[in-house]
Amino acid sequence: MMNYVRTPAIVLLLVCLGVSGCATTGDSAPSSANDNMDAVVWQQTSAEYAAVTTGIYASATTALEAIAKTDRARSMAVVLDVDETVLDNVPYQAQLVLDDATYEGESWDRWVALRAAPATPGVVDFIQASQSLGVHVVFITNRRCRARPDSTGDCPQKDDTLANLQDVGIDTTSTTLFLRGEIPPEGCAELLTAAEQDDGTWSSDKTSRRECVRLDHDIVMLFGDQFGDFKEVEGGWSGRDLAAEFSEYWGKTWFMLPNPTYGGWKPRTSDEKRALIRGVD
Ligand SMILES: [Mg+2]
């Protein structure tokens, strides 16, 4: 994903989180995961969250049906981020809150290995509609390839993600999935950014992966929960003015899914949060 992430498998995660000992307190320290309680309750239990995501994907389906009727020389593709766009990792976030823990890579990777994330409400119908319209479905995720002692290959996370997507009802046989840390397929290595050329793999910047898709397809829609799913943002910060710069795209070809639990918008410490918010003048 993601910079941030159930079980008898839940036992594995609990053990991991306990060992991590990463809960912290104090105003200048990283905020406690308990800060996420309201966000987790909203995302995991409310009718409102499911209504928002279902509405976004229903509107996108209507728009895509119109786009698919246009004449194009090249095949069309829709590009979707995975975490909090297609797969809903709120059980991981909920566990962090329950354990008073914060995100860390080991617990996240154990969550990914469980292949247990439910689908974001509405997305499965959208992907099925895209496929029946002949539009290629591409997933570009910042889930990171990382070898595991108990798995074969350099990127067990790719197998986990495909299996999870398949399990929620998405036919992945004719889709494309690009992860962070993967070696680009033939023809796309020259599209790597200068920063990526050092180790020859894709970084968290999704720009070169979108360019790779564009070699063979017209990207007609983008879906994500972070600004970088649409356009790379220097420093990862996405203040509100940034949305206004691209107002012509929202809800037409760019579709942002709500993610109240983490993101480039979220300061790390309580002090930083207090410095940002504004009350009544
Ligand atoms: Mg995401």
mmCIF file of C-alpha atoms and ligand atoms in Angstrom:
data_model
loop_
_atom_site.group_PDB
_atom_site.id
_atom_site.type_symbol
_atom_site.label_atom_id
_atom_site.label_comp_id
_atom_site.label_asym_id
_atom_site.label_seq_id
_atom_site.Cartn_x
_atom_site.Cartn_y
_atom_site.Cartn_z
ATOM 1 C CA MET A 1 0.000 0.000 0.000
ATOM 2 C CA MET A 2 0.465 2.015 1.782
ATOM 3 C CA ASN A 3 2.310 3.563 4.337
ATOM 4 C CA TYR A 4 0.322 2.163 6.970
ATOM 5 C CA VAL A 5 -2.736 -2.281 7.622
ATOM 6 C CA ARG A 6 -7.115 -10.141 10.952
ATOM 7 C CA THR A 7 -7.398 -14.423 12.275
ATOM 8 C CA PRO A 8 -6.547 -18.158 14.088
ATOM 9 C CA ALA A 9 -4.504 -15.988 11.827
ATOM 10 C CA ILE A 10 -5.504 -13.003 13.964
ATOM 11 C CA VAL A 11 -3.294 -14.600 16.589
ATOM 12 C CA LEU A 12 -0.273 -14.147 14.331
ATOM 13 C CA LEU A 13 -0.989 -10.474 13.979
ATOM 14 C CA LEU A 14 -1.572 -9.957 17.665
ATOM 15 C CA VAL A 15 1.735 -11.603 18.443
ATOM 16 C CA CYS A 16 3.479 -9.441 15.900
ATOM 17 C CA LEU A 17 1.964 -6.248 17.166
ATOM 18 C CA GLY A 18 2.804 -7.141 20.734
ATOM 19 C CA VAL A 19 6.432 -7.771 19.875
ATOM 20 C CA SER A 20 6.695 -4.566 17.903
ATOM 21 C CA GLY A 21 6.149 -2.455 20.990
ATOM 22 C CA CYS A 22 5.526 0.519 18.810
ATOM 23 C CA ALA A 23 2.755 2.238 20.786
ATOM 24 C CA THR A 24 3.809 5.683 21.912
ATOM 25 C CA THR A 25 2.349 8.496 23.922
ATOM 26 C CA GLY A 26 3.090 12.187 24.415
ATOM 27 C CA ASP A 27 2.323 15.258 22.402
ATOM 28 C CA SER A 28 5.577 15.407 20.482
ATOM 29 C CA ALA A 29 5.672 11.661 19.819
ATOM 30 C CA PRO A 30 3.834 10.039 16.912
ATOM 31 C CA SER A 31 0.134 10.029 17.643
ATOM 32 C CA SER A 32 -1.333 6.913 19.168
ATOM 33 C CA ALA A 33 -3.241 4.623 16.821
ATOM 34 C CA ASN A 34 -6.212 5.356 19.092
ATOM 35 C CA ASP A 35 -6.462 8.577 17.161
ATOM 36 C CA ASN A 36 -7.970 6.381 14.465
ATOM 37 C CA MET A 37 -10.900 5.064 16.512
ATOM 38 C CA ASP A 38 -13.572 7.314 14.983
ATOM 39 C CA ALA A 39 -12.136 6.868 11.490
ATOM 40 C CA VAL A 40 -12.104 3.079 11.868
ATOM 41 C CA VAL A 41 -15.668 3.003 13.213
ATOM 42 C CA TRP A 42 -16.840 5.126 10.279
ATOM 43 C CA GLN A 43 -15.069 3.077 7.642
ATOM 44 C CA GLN A 44 -15.872 -0.324 9.156
ATOM 45 C CA THR A 45 -19.464 0.092 10.347
ATOM 46 C CA SER A 46 -21.290 3.068 8.861
ATOM 47 C CA ALA A 47 -23.866 3.013 6.105
ATOM 48 C CA GLU A 48 -22.437 6.359 5.070
ATOM 49 C CA TYR A 49 -19.011 5.000 4.121
ATOM 50 C CA ALA A 50 -20.484 2.183 2.010
ATOM 51 C CA ALA A 51 -22.939 4.613 0.391
ATOM 52 C CA VAL A 52 -20.112 6.949 -0.621
ATOM 53 C CA THR A 53 -17.921 4.265 -2.204
ATOM 54 C CA THR A 54 -20.865 2.516 -3.864
ATOM 55 C CA GLY A 55 -21.988 5.836 -5.324
ATOM 56 C CA ILE A 56 -18.518 6.643 -6.648
ATOM 57 C CA TYR A 57 -18.259 3.328 -8.457
ATOM 58 C CA ALA A 58 -21.844 3.520 -9.774
ATOM 59 C CA SER A 59 -21.173 6.988 -11.222
ATOM 60 C CA ALA A 60 -17.913 5.765 -12.729
ATOM 61 C CA THR A 61 -19.706 2.827 -14.351
ATOM 62 C CA THR A 62 -22.189 5.180 -16.014
ATOM 63 C CA ALA A 63 -19.369 7.409 -17.231
ATOM 64 C CA LEU A 64 -17.370 4.456 -18.522
ATOM 65 C CA GLU A 65 -20.331 3.132 -20.478
ATOM 66 C CA ALA A 66 -20.406 6.452 -22.345
ATOM 67 C CA ILE A 67 -16.630 6.524 -22.890
ATOM 68 C CA ALA A 68 -16.659 2.947 -24.197
ATOM 69 C CA LYS A 69 -18.956 4.022 -27.001
ATOM 70 C CA THR A 70 -16.386 6.461 -28.396
ATOM 71 C CA ASP A 71 -14.156 5.451 -31.265
ATOM 72 C CA ARG A 72 -10.531 4.967 -30.260
ATOM 73 C CA ALA A 73 -7.529 3.686 -32.135
ATOM 74 C CA ARG A 74 -6.097 2.079 -29.004
ATOM 75 C CA SER A 75 -7.534 -0.132 -26.315
ATOM 76 C CA MET A 76 -8.787 1.521 -23.132
ATOM 77 C CA ALA A 77 -7.673 0.894 -19.575
ATOM 78 C CA VAL A 78 -8.876 1.877 -16.119
ATOM 79 C CA VAL A 79 -6.156 2.136 -13.474
ATOM 80 C CA LEU A 80 -6.971 1.464 -9.840
ATOM 81 C CA ASP A 81 -4.877 1.678 -6.716
ATOM 82 C CA VAL A 82 -5.444 -1.356 -4.448
ATOM 83 C CA ASP A 83 -5.484 -0.435 -0.750
ATOM 84 C CA GLU A 84 -8.529 1.557 0.359
ATOM 85 C CA THR A 85 -9.567 1.699 -3.287
ATOM 86 C CA VAL A 86 -10.255 -1.941 -4.164
ATOM 87 C CA LEU A 87 -9.329 -3.773 -0.973
ATOM 88 C CA ASP A 88 -10.526 -2.470 2.402
ATOM 89 C CA ASN A 89 -7.847 -2.891 5.062
ATOM 90 C CA VAL A 90 -9.894 -1.522 7.917
ATOM 91 C CA PRO A 91 -9.567 -4.809 9.910
ATOM 92 C CA TYR A 92 -5.827 -4.139 10.116
ATOM 93 C CA GLN A 93 -6.405 -0.570 11.190
ATOM 94 C CA ALA A 94 -9.003 -1.720 13.734
ATOM 95 C CA GLN A 95 -6.529 -4.194 15.208
ATOM 96 C CA LEU A 96 -3.963 -1.446 15.588
ATOM 97 C CA VAL A 97 -6.475 0.628 17.514
ATOM 98 C CA LEU A 98 -7.442 -2.334 19.723
ATOM 99 C CA ASP A 99 -3.773 -3.001 20.446
ATOM 100 C CA ASP A 100 -2.869 0.674 20.866
ATOM 101 C CA ALA A 101 -0.248 0.052 18.206
ATOM 102 C CA THR A 102 0.878 1.946 15.132
ATOM 103 C CA TYR A 103 1.582 0.828 11.601
ATOM 104 C CA GLU A 104 4.806 -0.979 10.943
ATOM 105 C CA GLY A 105 5.978 -3.065 8.009
ATOM 106 C CA GLU A 106 6.057 -6.465 9.678
ATOM 107 C CA SER A 107 2.465 -6.403 10.911
ATOM 108 C CA TRP A 108 1.326 -5.024 7.563
ATOM 109 C CA ASP A 109 3.052 -7.808 5.658
ATOM 110 C CA ARG A 110 1.423 -10.411 7.927
ATOM 111 C CA TRP A 111 -1.940 -8.822 7.130
ATOM 112 C CA VAL A 112 -1.200 -8.935 3.390
ATOM 113 C CA ALA A 113 -0.214 -12.610 3.694
ATOM 114 C CA LEU A 114 -3.596 -13.420 5.249
ATOM 115 C CA ARG A 115 -5.283 -12.425 1.953
ATOM 116 C CA ALA A 116 -8.333 -11.483 4.034
ATOM 117 C CA ALA A 117 -9.213 -7.904 3.050
ATOM 118 C CA PRO A 118 -12.830 -7.404 1.967
ATOM 119 C CA ALA A 119 -13.631 -5.431 -1.180
ATOM 120 C CA THR A 120 -14.420 -1.744 -1.074
ATOM 121 C CA PRO A 121 -18.220 -1.552 -1.478
ATOM 122 C CA GLY A 122 -19.140 -1.109 -5.162
ATOM 123 C CA VAL A 123 -15.786 -1.908 -6.724
ATOM 124 C CA VAL A 124 -16.465 -5.492 -7.770
ATOM 125 C CA ASP A 125 -19.491 -4.459 -9.835
ATOM 126 C CA PHE A 126 -17.453 -1.672 -11.438
ATOM 127 C CA ILE A 127 -14.600 -3.992 -12.414
ATOM 128 C CA GLN A 128 -17.003 -6.559 -13.811
ATOM 129 C CA ALA A 129 -18.699 -3.816 -15.843
ATOM 130 C CA SER A 130 -15.320 -2.600 -17.130
ATOM 131 C CA GLN A 131 -14.368 -6.082 -18.226
ATOM 132 C CA SER A 132 -17.692 -6.652 -19.987
ATOM 133 C CA LEU A 133 -17.155 -3.347 -21.831
ATOM 134 C CA GLY A 134 -13.754 -4.597 -23.031
ATOM 135 C CA VAL A 135 -11.790 -2.107 -20.924
ATOM 136 C CA HIS A 136 -8.520 -3.444 -19.527
ATOM 137 C CA VAL A 137 -8.249 -3.344 -15.708
ATOM 138 C CA VAL A 138 -4.887 -2.366 -14.202
ATOM 139 C CA PHE A 139 -3.962 -2.308 -10.511
ATOM 140 C CA ILE A 140 -1.032 -0.117 -9.471
ATOM 141 C CA THR A 141 -0.208 -0.556 -5.798
ATOM 142 C CA ASN A 142 2.476 0.494 -3.387
ATOM 143 C CA ARG A 143 2.303 -2.844 -1.650
ATOM 144 C CA ARG A 144 5.976 -3.601 -1.682
ATOM 145 C CA CYS A 145 7.690 -6.715 -2.973
ATOM 146 C CA ARG A 146 9.726 -8.189 -0.167
ATOM 147 C CA ALA A 147 10.987 -11.758 0.135
ATOM 148 C CA ARG A 148 9.706 -13.744 3.126
ATOM 149 C CA PRO A 149 11.597 -16.546 4.811
ATOM 150 C CA ASP A 150 8.587 -18.864 4.532
ATOM 151 C CA SER A 151 7.655 -18.028 0.906
ATOM 152 C CA THR A 152 9.230 -18.678 -2.452
ATOM 153 C CA GLY A 153 10.083 -15.949 -4.952
ATOM 154 C CA ASP A 154 10.990 -12.299 -4.569
ATOM 155 C CA CYS A 155 7.428 -10.993 -4.408
ATOM 156 C CA PRO A 156 5.001 -13.189 -2.439
ATOM 157 C CA GLN A 157 2.967 -10.012 -1.947
ATOM 158 C CA LYS A 158 1.941 -10.161 -5.610
ATOM 159 C CA ASP A 159 0.533 -13.681 -5.226
ATOM 160 C CA ASP A 160 -1.209 -12.614 -2.005
ATOM 161 C CA THR A 161 -2.777 -9.591 -3.625
ATOM 162 C CA LEU A 162 -3.983 -11.493 -6.690
ATOM 163 C CA ALA A 163 -5.440 -14.234 -4.468
ATOM 164 C CA ASN A 164 -7.203 -11.646 -2.284
ATOM 165 C CA LEU A 165 -8.614 -9.848 -5.316
ATOM 166 C CA GLN A 166 -9.795 -13.145 -6.771
ATOM 167 C CA ASP A 167 -11.352 -14.128 -3.443
ATOM 168 C CA VAL A 168 -13.535 -11.011 -3.280
ATOM 169 C CA GLY A 169 -14.976 -11.778 -6.720
ATOM 170 C CA ILE A 170 -12.610 -10.106 -9.175
ATOM 171 C CA ASP A 171 -11.504 -12.195 -12.128
ATOM 172 C CA THR A 172 -7.816 -11.332 -12.258
ATOM 173 C CA THR A 173 -6.865 -13.619 -15.142
ATOM 174 C CA SER A 174 -6.773 -10.826 -17.707
ATOM 175 C CA THR A 175 -5.826 -7.924 -15.434
ATOM 176 C CA THR A 176 -2.461 -6.282 -14.813
ATOM 177 C CA LEU A 177 -0.952 -5.765 -11.348
ATOM 178 C CA PHE A 178 2.161 -3.677 -10.743
ATOM 179 C CA LEU A 179 3.716 -3.520 -7.271
ATOM 180 C CA ARG A 180 6.340 -1.284 -5.762
ATOM 181 C CA GLY A 181 9.776 -2.874 -5.974
ATOM 182 C CA GLU A 182 8.969 -4.950 -9.058
ATOM 183 C CA ILE A 183 11.257 -5.055 -12.071
ATOM 184 C CA PRO A 184 9.363 -3.499 -14.987
ATOM 185 C CA PRO A 185 8.338 -5.739 -17.888
ATOM 186 C CA GLU A 186 10.131 -5.488 -21.203
ATOM 187 C CA GLY A 187 9.705 -2.085 -22.800
ATOM 188 C CA CYS A 188 9.007 -0.278 -19.546
ATOM 189 C CA ALA A 189 12.488 -0.202 -17.984
ATOM 190 C CA GLU A 190 13.367 2.912 -19.971
ATOM 191 C CA LEU A 191 10.357 4.650 -18.478
ATOM 192 C CA LEU A 192 11.775 4.510 -14.947
ATOM 193 C CA THR A 193 12.323 7.875 -13.309
ATOM 194 C CA ALA A 194 15.874 8.996 -12.591
ATOM 195 C CA ALA A 195 15.432 8.038 -8.949
ATOM 196 C CA GLU A 196 14.221 4.554 -9.915
ATOM 197 C CA GLN A 197 17.078 3.816 -12.284
ATOM 198 C CA ASP A 198 19.514 3.134 -9.432
ATOM 199 C CA ASP A 199 18.035 -0.234 -8.532
ATOM 200 C CA GLY A 200 15.904 -0.721 -11.644
ATOM 201 C CA THR A 201 12.624 -1.271 -9.847
ATOM 202 C CA TRP A 202 9.454 0.713 -9.428
ATOM 203 C CA SER A 203 9.338 3.104 -6.489
ATOM 204 C CA SER A 204 6.340 4.517 -4.627
ATOM 205 C CA ASP A 205 6.056 7.150 -7.361
ATOM 206 C CA LYS A 206 3.431 5.663 -9.679
ATOM 207 C CA THR A 207 4.261 7.898 -12.638
ATOM 208 C CA SER A 208 6.453 5.395 -14.519
ATOM 209 C CA ARG A 209 3.957 2.591 -14.002
ATOM 210 C CA ARG A 210 1.197 4.725 -15.505
ATOM 211 C CA GLU A 211 3.496 5.480 -18.434
ATOM 212 C CA CYS A 212 4.095 1.751 -18.828
ATOM 213 C CA VAL A 213 0.332 1.196 -19.096
ATOM 214 C CA ARG A 214 0.119 3.984 -21.666
ATOM 215 C CA LEU A 215 2.440 2.110 -24.021
ATOM 216 C CA ASP A 216 -0.486 -0.109 -24.991
ATOM 217 C CA HIS A 217 -3.582 1.599 -23.674
ATOM 218 C CA ASP A 218 -5.393 4.884 -23.316
ATOM 219 C CA ILE A 219 -5.950 5.362 -19.588
ATOM 220 C CA VAL A 220 -9.528 6.608 -19.425
ATOM 221 C CA MET A 221 -10.013 6.579 -15.646
ATOM 222 C CA LEU A 222 -7.914 6.616 -12.477
ATOM 223 C CA PHE A 223 -9.065 5.504 -9.005
ATOM 224 C CA GLY A 224 -7.301 5.970 -5.684
ATOM 225 C CA ASP A 225 -7.410 7.171 -2.103
ATOM 226 C CA GLN A 226 -4.175 9.216 -2.185
ATOM 227 C CA PHE A 227 -3.214 12.057 -4.453
ATOM 228 C CA GLY A 228 -0.229 10.100 -5.733
ATOM 229 C CA ASP A 229 -2.640 7.613 -7.291
ATOM 230 C CA PHE A 230 -3.395 10.348 -9.799
ATOM 231 C CA LYS A 231 -0.338 12.565 -9.852
ATOM 232 C CA GLU A 232 2.881 12.441 -7.880
ATOM 233 C CA VAL A 233 3.015 15.043 -5.118
ATOM 234 C CA GLU A 234 6.368 16.372 -4.064
ATOM 235 C CA GLY A 235 6.994 15.566 -0.425
ATOM 236 C CA GLY A 236 3.823 13.498 -0.234
ATOM 237 C CA TRP A 237 1.857 16.423 1.177
ATOM 238 C CA SER A 238 -1.591 16.965 -0.263
ATOM 239 C CA GLY A 239 -3.107 20.145 1.132
ATOM 240 C CA ARG A 240 -6.586 21.155 0.069
ATOM 241 C CA ASP A 241 -5.505 23.641 -2.606
ATOM 242 C CA LEU A 242 -4.094 20.758 -4.614
ATOM 243 C CA ALA A 243 -7.566 19.331 -5.231
ATOM 244 C CA ALA A 244 -8.751 22.613 -6.728
ATOM 245 C CA GLU A 245 -5.972 22.567 -9.331
ATOM 246 C CA PHE A 246 -7.463 19.439 -10.848
ATOM 247 C CA SER A 247 -11.155 20.146 -10.337
ATOM 248 C CA GLU A 248 -11.964 19.408 -13.958
ATOM 249 C CA TYR A 249 -11.080 15.733 -13.465
ATOM 250 C CA TRP A 250 -12.808 14.792 -10.219
ATOM 251 C CA GLY A 251 -15.816 12.572 -10.727
ATOM 252 C CA LYS A 252 -15.280 12.493 -14.465
ATOM 253 C CA THR A 253 -12.040 10.612 -15.077
ATOM 254 C CA TRP A 254 -10.393 10.824 -11.630
ATOM 255 C CA PHE A 255 -12.260 9.148 -8.765
ATOM 256 C CA MET A 256 -11.016 9.624 -5.189
ATOM 257 C CA LEU A 257 -12.162 7.133 -2.549
ATOM 258 C CA PRO A 258 -12.452 8.253 1.090
ATOM 259 C CA ASN A 259 -9.704 7.158 3.459
ATOM 260 C CA PRO A 260 -9.984 8.691 6.916
ATOM 261 C CA THR A 261 -7.370 6.451 8.565
ATOM 262 C CA TYR A 262 -4.061 7.346 6.896
ATOM 263 C CA GLY A 263 -2.495 9.261 4.038
ATOM 264 C CA GLY A 264 -0.188 11.991 2.906
ATOM 265 C CA TRP A 265 -2.621 14.497 4.392
ATOM 266 C CA LYS A 266 -2.118 13.235 7.932
ATOM 267 C CA PRO A 267 0.455 14.789 10.243
ATOM 268 C CA ARG A 268 2.294 12.342 12.494
ATOM 269 C CA THR A 269 2.120 14.062 15.837
ATOM 270 C CA SER A 270 -0.597 15.643 17.929
ATOM 271 C CA ASP A 271 1.353 18.914 17.989
ATOM 272 C CA GLU A 272 1.500 18.993 14.211
ATOM 273 C CA LYS A 273 -2.239 18.347 13.975
ATOM 274 C CA ARG A 274 -3.053 21.126 16.415
ATOM 275 C CA ALA A 275 -0.853 23.516 14.479
ATOM 276 C CA LEU A 276 -2.764 22.803 11.274
ATOM 277 C CA ILE A 277 -6.399 22.980 12.269
ATOM 278 C CA ARG A 278 -8.249 26.293 12.542
ATOM 279 C CA GLY A 279 -11.118 27.091 14.870
ATOM 280 C CA VAL A 280 -13.604 29.938 14.767
ATOM 281 C CA ASP A 281 -11.910 33.329 14.309
HETATM 282 MG MG MG B 1 -4.446 3.254 -1.464
#
